[in-house]
Amino acid sequence: MDLKFDFNHVMLLPRECVVESRGDTDVSAKLGKRTFRIPLMAANMPSIIDETIAIELAKRNYFYVMHRVDIDILQFVAKMKSLGLFTSIAIGIKKPFHDLIDKLHAEGLVPDYVTIDLANGHCQRTKLMIEHLRSKFGDETFIIAGNVATQEAVIDLESWGADATRVGLGPGYVCTTSPRTGFGSRGWQLSAIADCAKVAKKVIIADGGVRSSGDIAKAIHFGAHWVMSGLFFTGHKESPGEVVVENNVTYKTYYGNASAQCKQSNSRIEGRSTLIPVETSLYDKLIEVEEDLQSAVSFSGGTKLEDITKVDHVFIR
């Protein structure tokens, strides 16, 4: 049986440092036609991202995916374009989203990035949506599809026309898919990343399961090009989650897209809600992540992010 592993089962091994300062390293990451400051993106969750944060992230050259819950996506795309900022949206696969694509096309609004957001993205309806997007926007729109956790799924999504694949089924901090269904990559997310990266010819986005900047470095080492997270973007004064004060401690609510709080329903729940203490500014946190990744690159004996893929690792199970 193939033994699987996760972030806490691995450590990366350092090499001789070749830079005078960690500030001399490059931790930028390309996605489509653009290059961003770090390979970390905000998850498309209402408790993580809203229009205000999307605008600020775009202005500061961080990538985001706007959520699709009870918002006017067409209006959002129009506003971002009016501000001269890149547009990145999430959509589903049902008819209203096909209609949305038609409306965007009719208005001449071409989104720069579209994430097809499904719990299990390995399905024919994902293929149909990719085909619909391509028929309207051609290669002008960078398509992210998911979520998946197997090599077969990555091969299919890429062959259907996806530019990037989100890897991760249920490893997120507020996701309960795995305990509720018995399926997913919880407990072996890093293995899932490694397995999927072996067959991928395009971009791999590791979605969920990271708890620290070091986990981002490990994901990159095992083949991810990008990491998506909600946890890194919550617990900040700018976070859109509801403010809760208990025992003189200020918290923000953090909940999954499949939680009862987000769905406003108790049907088919695969997420939970929790409270995260408010500690730092979001943008201070992102600078901290950037500096941590620069340190990681310096430990790799290289000068750029991809050098992290070249080091050795040990298993510490």
XYZ file of C-alpha atoms in Angstrom:
317
model
C 0.000 0.000 0.000
C 1.277 3.469 -0.929
C 1.968 5.348 2.324
C 0.509 8.859 2.316
C 1.736 11.870 4.277
C 0.822 15.418 5.224
C 2.573 18.680 6.071
C 3.467 17.665 9.638
C 5.183 14.488 8.427
C 7.886 16.237 6.365
C 10.791 18.639 6.850
C 12.889 20.177 4.081
C 16.688 19.959 4.236
C 18.754 23.159 3.910
C 21.603 23.784 1.508
C 24.458 26.265 1.509
C 23.097 29.803 1.435
C 24.165 31.819 -1.622
C 22.491 35.170 -0.908
C 23.762 37.941 1.349
C 20.247 38.757 2.526
C 16.901 37.004 2.283
C 15.647 40.227 0.721
C 17.721 39.324 -2.337
C 15.443 36.364 -3.113
C 12.476 36.406 -5.488
C 9.243 34.836 -4.223
C 6.917 36.199 -6.889
C 4.634 33.776 -8.725
C 3.122 33.869 -12.185
C -0.497 33.010 -12.921
C -1.660 33.430 -16.476
C -0.336 36.659 -17.939
C 0.389 38.281 -14.569
C 3.034 37.960 -11.894
C 2.060 38.444 -8.246
C 4.046 39.160 -5.081
C 3.649 35.750 -3.442
C 2.159 32.353 -4.388
C -0.661 32.655 -1.851
C -4.239 33.451 -2.856
C -7.332 34.302 -0.861
C -10.006 31.615 -0.892
C -13.396 32.458 -2.374
C -15.295 32.508 0.923
C -17.633 35.260 2.209
C -15.852 35.285 5.576
C -12.519 35.817 3.784
C -13.066 38.133 0.836
C -15.393 40.950 -0.102
C -15.259 43.697 -2.711
C -13.219 46.038 -0.508
C -10.546 43.425 0.183
C -10.489 42.288 -3.452
C -9.777 45.857 -4.542
C -7.023 46.307 -1.966
C -5.398 42.944 -2.736
C -5.411 43.718 -6.453
C -3.898 47.160 -5.852
C -1.126 45.570 -3.768
C -0.517 42.864 -6.407
C -1.848 39.893 -4.457
C -4.099 37.337 -6.141
C -7.633 36.668 -4.911
C -10.756 34.789 -5.972
C -14.014 36.627 -5.279
C -16.714 34.433 -3.744
C -20.018 33.718 -5.519
C -22.462 33.852 -2.603
C -25.317 36.357 -2.981
C -23.378 38.963 -4.963
C -23.805 40.650 -8.331
C -20.832 39.154 -10.152
C -21.423 41.190 -13.305
C -21.380 44.410 -11.281
C -18.203 43.284 -9.509
C -16.392 42.606 -12.797
C -17.531 45.956 -14.184
C -16.305 47.830 -11.105
C -12.893 46.147 -11.044
C -12.405 46.954 -14.709
C -13.468 50.571 -14.148
C -10.708 50.790 -11.534
C -8.143 49.291 -13.903
C -7.727 46.192 -11.733
C -7.641 42.520 -12.683
C -10.835 40.516 -12.258
C -10.995 37.099 -10.613
C -14.365 35.475 -9.933
C -15.780 32.145 -8.806
C -18.736 30.454 -10.478
C -20.718 27.244 -10.216
C -21.888 24.954 -13.006
C -25.676 25.366 -12.975
C -27.696 27.268 -15.576
C -27.630 30.665 -13.810
C -23.851 30.673 -14.135
C -24.012 29.760 -17.823
C -26.406 32.690 -18.184
C -23.972 34.916 -16.272
C -21.198 34.080 -18.725
C -23.522 34.988 -21.595
C -24.330 38.333 -19.942
C -20.669 39.142 -19.301
C -19.904 38.368 -22.938
C -22.811 40.502 -24.149
C -21.575 43.427 -22.031
C -18.022 43.040 -23.317
C -16.816 42.209 -19.805
C -14.103 39.571 -20.040
C -13.002 38.299 -16.611
C -9.261 37.768 -16.375
C -9.626 34.712 -14.129
C -12.574 32.383 -13.558
C -12.586 29.663 -10.911
C -15.103 26.876 -11.427
C -15.856 26.178 -7.787
C -17.142 22.692 -6.931
C -16.584 20.362 -3.988
C -15.867 17.600 -6.526
C -14.824 19.252 -9.763
C -14.195 15.971 -11.579
C -17.486 15.821 -13.465
C -18.897 16.355 -16.938
C -20.605 19.590 -15.928
C -17.175 21.077 -15.243
C -16.191 20.111 -18.781
C -19.317 21.781 -20.173
C -18.604 24.992 -18.255
C -14.999 25.081 -19.472
C -16.266 24.674 -23.033
C -18.801 27.463 -22.488
C -16.156 29.812 -21.104
C -13.835 29.097 -24.019
C -16.630 29.656 -26.538
C -17.253 33.141 -25.123
C -13.831 34.345 -23.997
C -11.313 32.137 -25.803
C -7.891 32.233 -24.186
C -8.411 35.706 -22.732
C -9.747 34.155 -19.525
C -7.530 31.977 -17.324
C -9.653 29.062 -16.094
C -9.111 27.430 -12.707
C -11.058 24.208 -12.079
C -11.539 21.947 -9.095
C -11.532 20.695 -6.538
C -9.894 17.310 -7.062
C -7.472 14.967 -5.316
C -6.449 12.357 -7.909
C -4.156 12.107 -10.899
C -7.031 10.969 -13.121
C -8.954 14.133 -12.306
C -6.004 16.421 -13.066
C -5.444 14.731 -16.409
C -9.121 15.112 -17.308
C -9.453 18.743 -16.222
C -6.346 19.739 -18.158
C -7.533 17.852 -21.246
C -10.893 19.635 -20.984
C -9.120 22.980 -21.150
C -8.506 24.115 -17.571
C -5.397 26.272 -17.149
C -4.995 25.377 -13.475
C -6.338 22.714 -11.137
C -7.204 23.155 -7.471
C -6.075 20.139 -5.456
C -7.684 19.469 -2.096
C -10.870 17.762 -0.937
C -11.751 18.567 2.644
C -8.382 19.489 4.235
C -9.426 23.051 5.066
C -9.655 24.356 8.627
C -13.445 24.770 8.528
C -14.269 21.974 6.073
C -16.067 18.856 7.337
C -16.382 16.950 4.058
C -14.028 14.134 5.091
C -15.595 13.239 8.462
C -19.091 13.537 6.993
C -18.487 11.524 3.816
C -15.343 9.456 4.307
C -13.862 10.989 1.144
C -11.138 13.565 0.701
C -7.488 14.466 1.167
C -7.624 15.374 4.856
C -4.581 13.855 6.555
C -2.733 13.311 3.265
C -3.104 16.654 1.458
C 0.638 16.989 0.846
C 0.659 13.548 -0.780
C -2.299 14.541 -2.935
C -0.363 17.603 -4.090
C 2.690 15.483 -4.888
C 0.659 12.825 -6.712
C -1.256 15.350 -8.809
C 1.852 17.373 -9.636
C 3.512 14.284 -11.122
C 1.006 14.160 -13.989
C 0.173 17.855 -14.302
C 1.335 19.795 -17.333
C -0.241 23.037 -16.156
C -0.636 24.933 -12.878
C -1.384 23.140 -9.602
C -3.051 25.127 -6.807
C -2.891 23.476 -3.383
C -6.201 24.328 -1.724
C -6.513 23.919 2.031
C -4.562 22.282 4.808
C -1.783 24.862 5.194
C -1.345 26.230 8.705
C 1.948 28.133 8.371
C 4.289 29.752 5.864
C 6.450 26.652 6.139
C 3.541 24.595 4.830
C 3.420 26.865 1.771
C 7.100 26.112 1.163
C 6.424 22.380 1.535
C 3.518 22.540 -0.919
C 5.781 24.231 -3.466
C 8.530 21.680 -2.836
C 6.131 18.859 -3.689
C 4.899 20.431 -6.900
C 2.297 23.111 -6.190
C 2.736 26.409 -8.003
C 0.249 28.245 -5.796
C -1.497 27.813 -2.453
C -5.078 28.854 -1.708
C -6.012 29.538 1.898
C -8.782 30.962 4.000
C -6.997 30.674 7.332
C -4.203 33.100 6.382
C -6.782 35.734 5.458
C -9.028 35.533 8.529
C -8.583 36.913 12.021
C -7.604 40.385 10.812
C -9.247 43.750 11.363
C -9.957 43.933 7.613
C -11.531 40.447 7.440
C -15.244 40.557 6.493
C -16.335 38.025 9.102
C -18.694 39.168 11.848
C -17.030 40.736 14.909
C -17.598 38.851 18.176
C -16.261 39.957 21.576
C -15.954 37.364 24.339
C -14.115 37.915 27.635
C -12.597 41.131 26.280
C -11.115 39.286 23.302
C -12.167 40.338 19.793
C -12.810 37.590 17.250
C -13.877 37.345 13.622
C -16.170 34.571 12.437
C -14.637 32.141 9.955
C -16.877 29.673 8.175
C -16.775 27.377 5.172
C -18.824 27.802 2.014
C -20.730 24.613 2.848
C -21.431 25.632 6.453
C -24.927 26.314 7.767
C -23.966 29.948 8.374
C -22.975 30.486 4.746
C -25.789 28.430 3.203
C -28.452 29.741 5.606
C -29.698 26.169 5.686
C -29.100 22.938 7.596
C -29.236 20.803 4.452
C -26.112 19.110 3.039
C -23.728 20.757 5.482
C -20.018 20.053 4.919
C -18.483 23.009 6.738
C -18.356 24.590 10.161
C -18.107 28.023 11.733
C -15.493 29.073 14.267
C -14.031 32.183 15.890
C -10.525 33.452 15.113
C -8.884 36.036 17.417
C -8.166 39.350 15.694
C -4.410 39.862 15.989
C -2.826 41.641 13.037
C -3.545 43.610 9.914
C -4.109 41.402 6.888
C -1.479 43.268 4.922
C 1.085 42.963 7.728
C 0.386 39.219 7.682
C 0.981 39.018 3.931
C 4.293 40.846 4.300
C 5.208 38.342 7.020
C 4.424 35.456 4.649
C 6.545 37.081 1.936
C 9.483 37.398 4.322
C 9.044 33.811 5.540
C 9.129 32.542 1.953
C 12.230 34.623 1.260
C 13.855 32.903 4.238
C 12.740 29.531 2.867
C 14.371 30.293 -0.483
C 17.590 31.303 1.287
C 17.566 27.980 3.183
C 17.134 26.157 -0.137
C 20.477 27.474 -1.350
C 18.774 29.301 -4.191
C 17.554 32.725 -5.194
C 14.000 32.113 -6.417
C 10.874 30.258 -5.388
C 11.356 27.267 -7.681
C 14.671 26.477 -5.958
C 12.626 25.106 -3.045
C 11.658 22.213 -5.341
C 15.316 21.175 -5.684
C 16.147 20.397 -2.049
C 15.861 17.055 -0.288
C 13.326 16.237 2.399
C 12.938 13.806 5.273
C 9.903 12.035 6.678
C 9.458 12.382 10.433
C 6.534 10.083 11.047
